[in-house]
Amino acid sequence: MLPRFGSLQQSLDVEGAARGQGERGPTVSTVRISPAYFDTFRVPIQRGRAFDPGDGLPGREHIVVNQRFAETYFPGVETIGRRVRVAMPNAPANDAGWQTIVGVAADIRQQSVPGPEPIVYLPIAGAAPAAASLLIRS
């Protein structure tokens, strides 16, 4: 999904976060992207790195988050190396595997609402979406 045109809302589970029994975690915006996404949109990686072509394959369950995500879920601590899992809202969060944060990207508006929201960027190699957009910078 392109910036300002939406995202997929998924439930979020942050490793080590305390929740009451039966309490659901928050939802977060997710976007599946290719390794060239940040370069194409000229979105700087503030810490860590962007995706490599192998990210998302078995044994390389990596994600990139935006700055707002880092500030919201890991205030005052290093985000790189932390683990989260995202799942469809009605699916049990523990059905999804843990994914390690390898980068923090600058904020961009993914929704048409004011202000950036927390975003998890998932590598397209992990699971191809049903539809995709082709972006070309000339």
C-alpha positions as YAML, in Angstrom:
chain: A
units: angstrom
residues:
- id: 1
  name: MET
  ca: [0.00, 0.00, 0.00]
- id: 2
  name: LEU
  ca: [1.30, 3.40, -0.92]
- id: 3
  name: PRO
  ca: [1.78, 6.26, 1.54]
- id: 4
  name: ARG
  ca: [-1.48, 8.12, 2.26]
- id: 5
  name: PHE
  ca: [-3.50, 5.27, 0.78]
- id: 6
  name: GLY
  ca: [-3.79, 3.09, 3.85]
- id: 7
  name: SER
  ca: [-2.31, 0.05, 5.48]
- id: 8
  name: LEU
  ca: [-3.37, -3.28, 6.89]
- id: 9
  name: GLN
  ca: [-4.30, -3.16, 10.58]
- id: 10
  name: GLN
  ca: [-2.93, -6.11, 12.53]
- id: 11
  name: SER
  ca: [-2.77, -6.96, 16.21]
- id: 12
  name: LEU
  ca: [0.57, -6.35, 17.88]
- id: 13
  name: ASP
  ca: [2.36, -8.30, 20.57]
- id: 14
  name: VAL
  ca: [5.54, -6.77, 22.01]
- id: 15
  name: GLU
  ca: [7.92, -9.24, 23.63]
- id: 16
  name: GLY
  ca: [8.04, -8.63, 27.38]
- id: 17
  name: ALA
  ca: [4.99, -6.34, 27.49]
- id: 18
  name: ALA
  ca: [2.66, -7.14, 30.38]
- id: 19
  name: ARG
  ca: [-1.01, -7.73, 29.61]
- id: 20
  name: GLY
  ca: [-3.86, -9.12, 31.61]
- id: 21
  name: GLN
  ca: [-5.15, -12.60, 30.83]
- id: 22
  name: GLY
  ca: [-7.41, -12.51, 27.79]
- id: 23
  name: GLU
  ca: [-6.49, -8.87, 27.10]
- id: 24
  name: ARG
  ca: [-5.80, -8.17, 23.44]
- id: 25
  name: GLY
  ca: [-2.83, -6.14, 22.36]
- id: 26
  name: PRO
  ca: [-3.07, -2.95, 20.34]
- id: 27
  name: THR
  ca: [-3.45, -2.85, 16.58]
- id: 28
  name: VAL
  ca: [-0.78, -1.37, 14.37]
- id: 29
  name: SER
  ca: [-0.52, -0.34, 10.73]
- id: 30
  name: THR
  ca: [1.49, -2.78, 8.62]
- id: 31
  name: VAL
  ca: [2.80, -2.43, 5.08]
- id: 32
  name: ARG
  ca: [4.59, -5.12, 3.00]
- id: 33
  name: ILE
  ca: [7.48, -3.62, 1.07]
- id: 34
  name: SER
  ca: [10.45, -4.53, -1.10]
- id: 35
  name: PRO
  ca: [14.05, -3.72, -0.14]
- id: 36
  name: ALA
  ca: [14.04, -0.65, -2.46]
- id: 37
  name: TYR
  ca: [10.95, 0.98, -0.88]
- id: 38
  name: PHE
  ca: [12.79, 3.42, 1.39]
- id: 39
  name: ASP
  ca: [15.18, 4.52, -1.37]
- id: 40
  name: THR
  ca: [12.32, 4.97, -3.83]
- id: 41
  name: PHE
  ca: [10.39, 7.22, -1.45]
- id: 42
  name: ARG
  ca: [13.58, 8.79, -0.11]
- id: 43
  name: VAL
  ca: [12.71, 7.82, 3.45]
- id: 44
  name: PRO
  ca: [15.86, 7.84, 5.56]
- id: 45
  name: ILE
  ca: [16.72, 4.97, 7.87]
- id: 46
  name: GLN
  ca: [17.47, 6.67, 11.19]
- id: 47
  name: ARG
  ca: [18.91, 3.67, 13.02]
- id: 48
  name: GLY
  ca: [19.85, 0.16, 11.95]
- id: 49
  name: ARG
  ca: [19.27, -0.78, 8.33]
- id: 50
  name: ALA
  ca: [16.69, -1.24, 5.59]
- id: 51
  name: PHE
  ca: [15.72, -4.67, 4.26]
- id: 52
  name: ASP
  ca: [18.08, -7.02, 2.45]
- id: 53
  name: PRO
  ca: [16.64, -9.24, -0.32]
- id: 54
  name: GLY
  ca: [16.70, -12.27, 2.04]
- id: 55
  name: ASP
  ca: [14.79, -10.62, 4.88]
- id: 56
  name: GLY
  ca: [11.47, -12.33, 5.50]
- id: 57
  name: LEU
  ca: [12.71, -15.77, 4.51]
- id: 58
  name: PRO
  ca: [12.92, -18.54, 7.15]
- id: 59
  name: GLY
  ca: [15.55, -17.66, 9.73]
- id: 60
  name: ARG
  ca: [15.50, -13.99, 8.64]
- id: 61
  name: GLU
  ca: [12.25, -12.82, 10.26]
- id: 62
  name: HIS
  ca: [13.15, -9.12, 10.27]
- id: 63
  name: ILE
  ca: [11.05, -5.98, 10.27]
- id: 64
  name: VAL
  ca: [11.60, -2.23, 10.08]
- id: 65
  name: VAL
  ca: [9.48, 0.16, 12.13]
- id: 66
  name: ASN
  ca: [9.00, 3.90, 11.91]
- id: 67
  name: GLN
  ca: [10.14, 6.47, 14.47]
- id: 68
  name: ARG
  ca: [6.62, 6.86, 15.89]
- id: 69
  name: PHE
  ca: [6.48, 3.11, 16.56]
- id: 70
  name: ALA
  ca: [9.85, 3.24, 18.35]
- id: 71
  name: GLU
  ca: [8.72, 6.19, 20.50]
- id: 72
  name: THR
  ca: [5.37, 4.59, 21.31]
- id: 73
  name: TYR
  ca: [6.44, 1.04, 22.17]
- id: 74
  name: PHE
  ca: [10.09, 1.47, 23.22]
- id: 75
  name: PRO
  ca: [10.36, 4.94, 24.78]
- id: 76
  name: GLY
  ca: [13.85, 5.72, 26.01]
- id: 77
  name: VAL
  ca: [15.32, 2.32, 25.08]
- id: 78
  name: GLU
  ca: [17.02, 0.96, 21.97]
- id: 79
  name: THR
  ca: [14.56, -0.45, 19.45]
- id: 80
  name: ILE
  ca: [17.01, -2.39, 17.28]
- id: 81
  name: GLY
  ca: [17.04, -6.07, 18.26]
- id: 82
  name: ARG
  ca: [13.65, -5.96, 20.04]
- id: 83
  name: ARG
  ca: [11.06, -8.50, 18.95]
- id: 84
  name: VAL
  ca: [7.38, -8.16, 18.12]
- id: 85
  name: ARG
  ca: [4.81, -10.23, 16.33]
- id: 86
  name: VAL
  ca: [1.90, -9.09, 14.23]
- id: 87
  name: ALA
  ca: [-1.15, -11.14, 13.31]
- id: 88
  name: MET
  ca: [-4.53, -10.63, 11.76]
- id: 89
  name: PRO
  ca: [-6.84, -9.12, 14.41]
- id: 90
  name: ASN
  ca: [-8.95, -12.27, 14.89]
- id: 91
  name: ALA
  ca: [-6.01, -14.68, 14.87]
- id: 92
  name: PRO
  ca: [-4.26, -15.55, 18.13]
- id: 93
  name: ALA
  ca: [-1.07, -13.46, 18.37]
- id: 94
  name: ASN
  ca: [0.94, -16.48, 19.46]
- id: 95
  name: ASP
  ca: [0.18, -18.13, 16.08]
- id: 96
  name: ALA
  ca: [2.56, -15.60, 14.51]
- id: 97
  name: GLY
  ca: [6.31, -15.93, 14.90]
- id: 98
  name: TRP
  ca: [8.53, -13.35, 16.54]
- id: 99
  name: GLN
  ca: [10.13, -10.82, 14.22]
- id: 100
  name: THR
  ca: [13.25, -8.84, 15.06]
- id: 101
  name: ILE
  ca: [13.46, -5.10, 14.45]
- id: 102
  name: VAL
  ca: [16.51, -4.34, 12.30]
- id: 103
  name: GLY
  ca: [15.80, -0.71, 11.39]
- id: 104
  name: VAL
  ca: [13.94, 2.45, 12.33]
- id: 105
  name: ALA
  ca: [12.75, 4.61, 9.41]
- id: 106
  name: ALA
  ca: [11.75, 8.25, 9.46]
- id: 107
  name: ASP
  ca: [8.02, 8.90, 9.81]
- id: 108
  name: ILE
  ca: [5.84, 9.30, 6.74]
- id: 109
  name: ARG
  ca: [2.06, 9.50, 6.62]
- id: 110
  name: GLN
  ca: [0.67, 6.12, 5.63]
- id: 111
  name: GLN
  ca: [-2.97, 7.02, 6.26]
- id: 112
  name: SER
  ca: [-4.77, 10.13, 5.09]
- id: 113
  name: VAL
  ca: [-5.24, 11.21, 8.72]
- id: 114
  name: PRO
  ca: [-3.07, 13.95, 10.24]
- id: 115
  name: GLY
  ca: [0.19, 12.94, 11.85]
- id: 116
  name: PRO
  ca: [2.19, 9.75, 11.49]
- id: 117
  name: GLU
  ca: [0.98, 6.60, 13.19]
- id: 118
  name: PRO
  ca: [3.13, 3.67, 14.35]
- id: 119
  name: ILE
  ca: [3.99, 1.50, 11.34]
- id: 120
  name: VAL
  ca: [5.55, -1.95, 11.00]
- id: 121
  name: TYR
  ca: [7.17, -2.56, 7.61]
- id: 122
  name: LEU
  ca: [7.18, -6.25, 6.66]
- id: 123
  name: PRO
  ca: [9.47, -7.63, 3.93]
- id: 124
  name: ILE
  ca: [7.60, -8.72, 0.83]
- id: 125
  name: ALA
  ca: [9.78, -11.85, 0.65]
- id: 126
  name: GLY
  ca: [8.01, -13.16, 3.77]
- id: 127
  name: ALA
  ca: [4.59, -13.40, 2.13]
- id: 128
  name: ALA
  ca: [3.60, -11.77, -1.12]
- id: 129
  name: PRO
  ca: [0.45, -9.65, -0.82]
- id: 130
  name: ALA
  ca: [-2.64, -10.32, -2.93]
- id: 131
  name: ALA
  ca: [-2.06, -7.03, -4.76]
- id: 132
  name: ALA
  ca: [0.93, -4.76, -5.16]
- id: 133
  name: SER
  ca: [1.93, -1.43, -6.67]
- id: 134
  name: LEU
  ca: [4.95, -0.91, -8.86]
- id: 135
  name: LEU
  ca: [6.88, 2.30, -8.13]
- id: 136
  name: ILE
  ca: [9.54, 3.65, -10.45]
- id: 137
  name: ARG
  ca: [11.77, 6.62, -9.73]
- id: 138
  name: SER
  ca: [13.22, 8.13, -12.89]
...
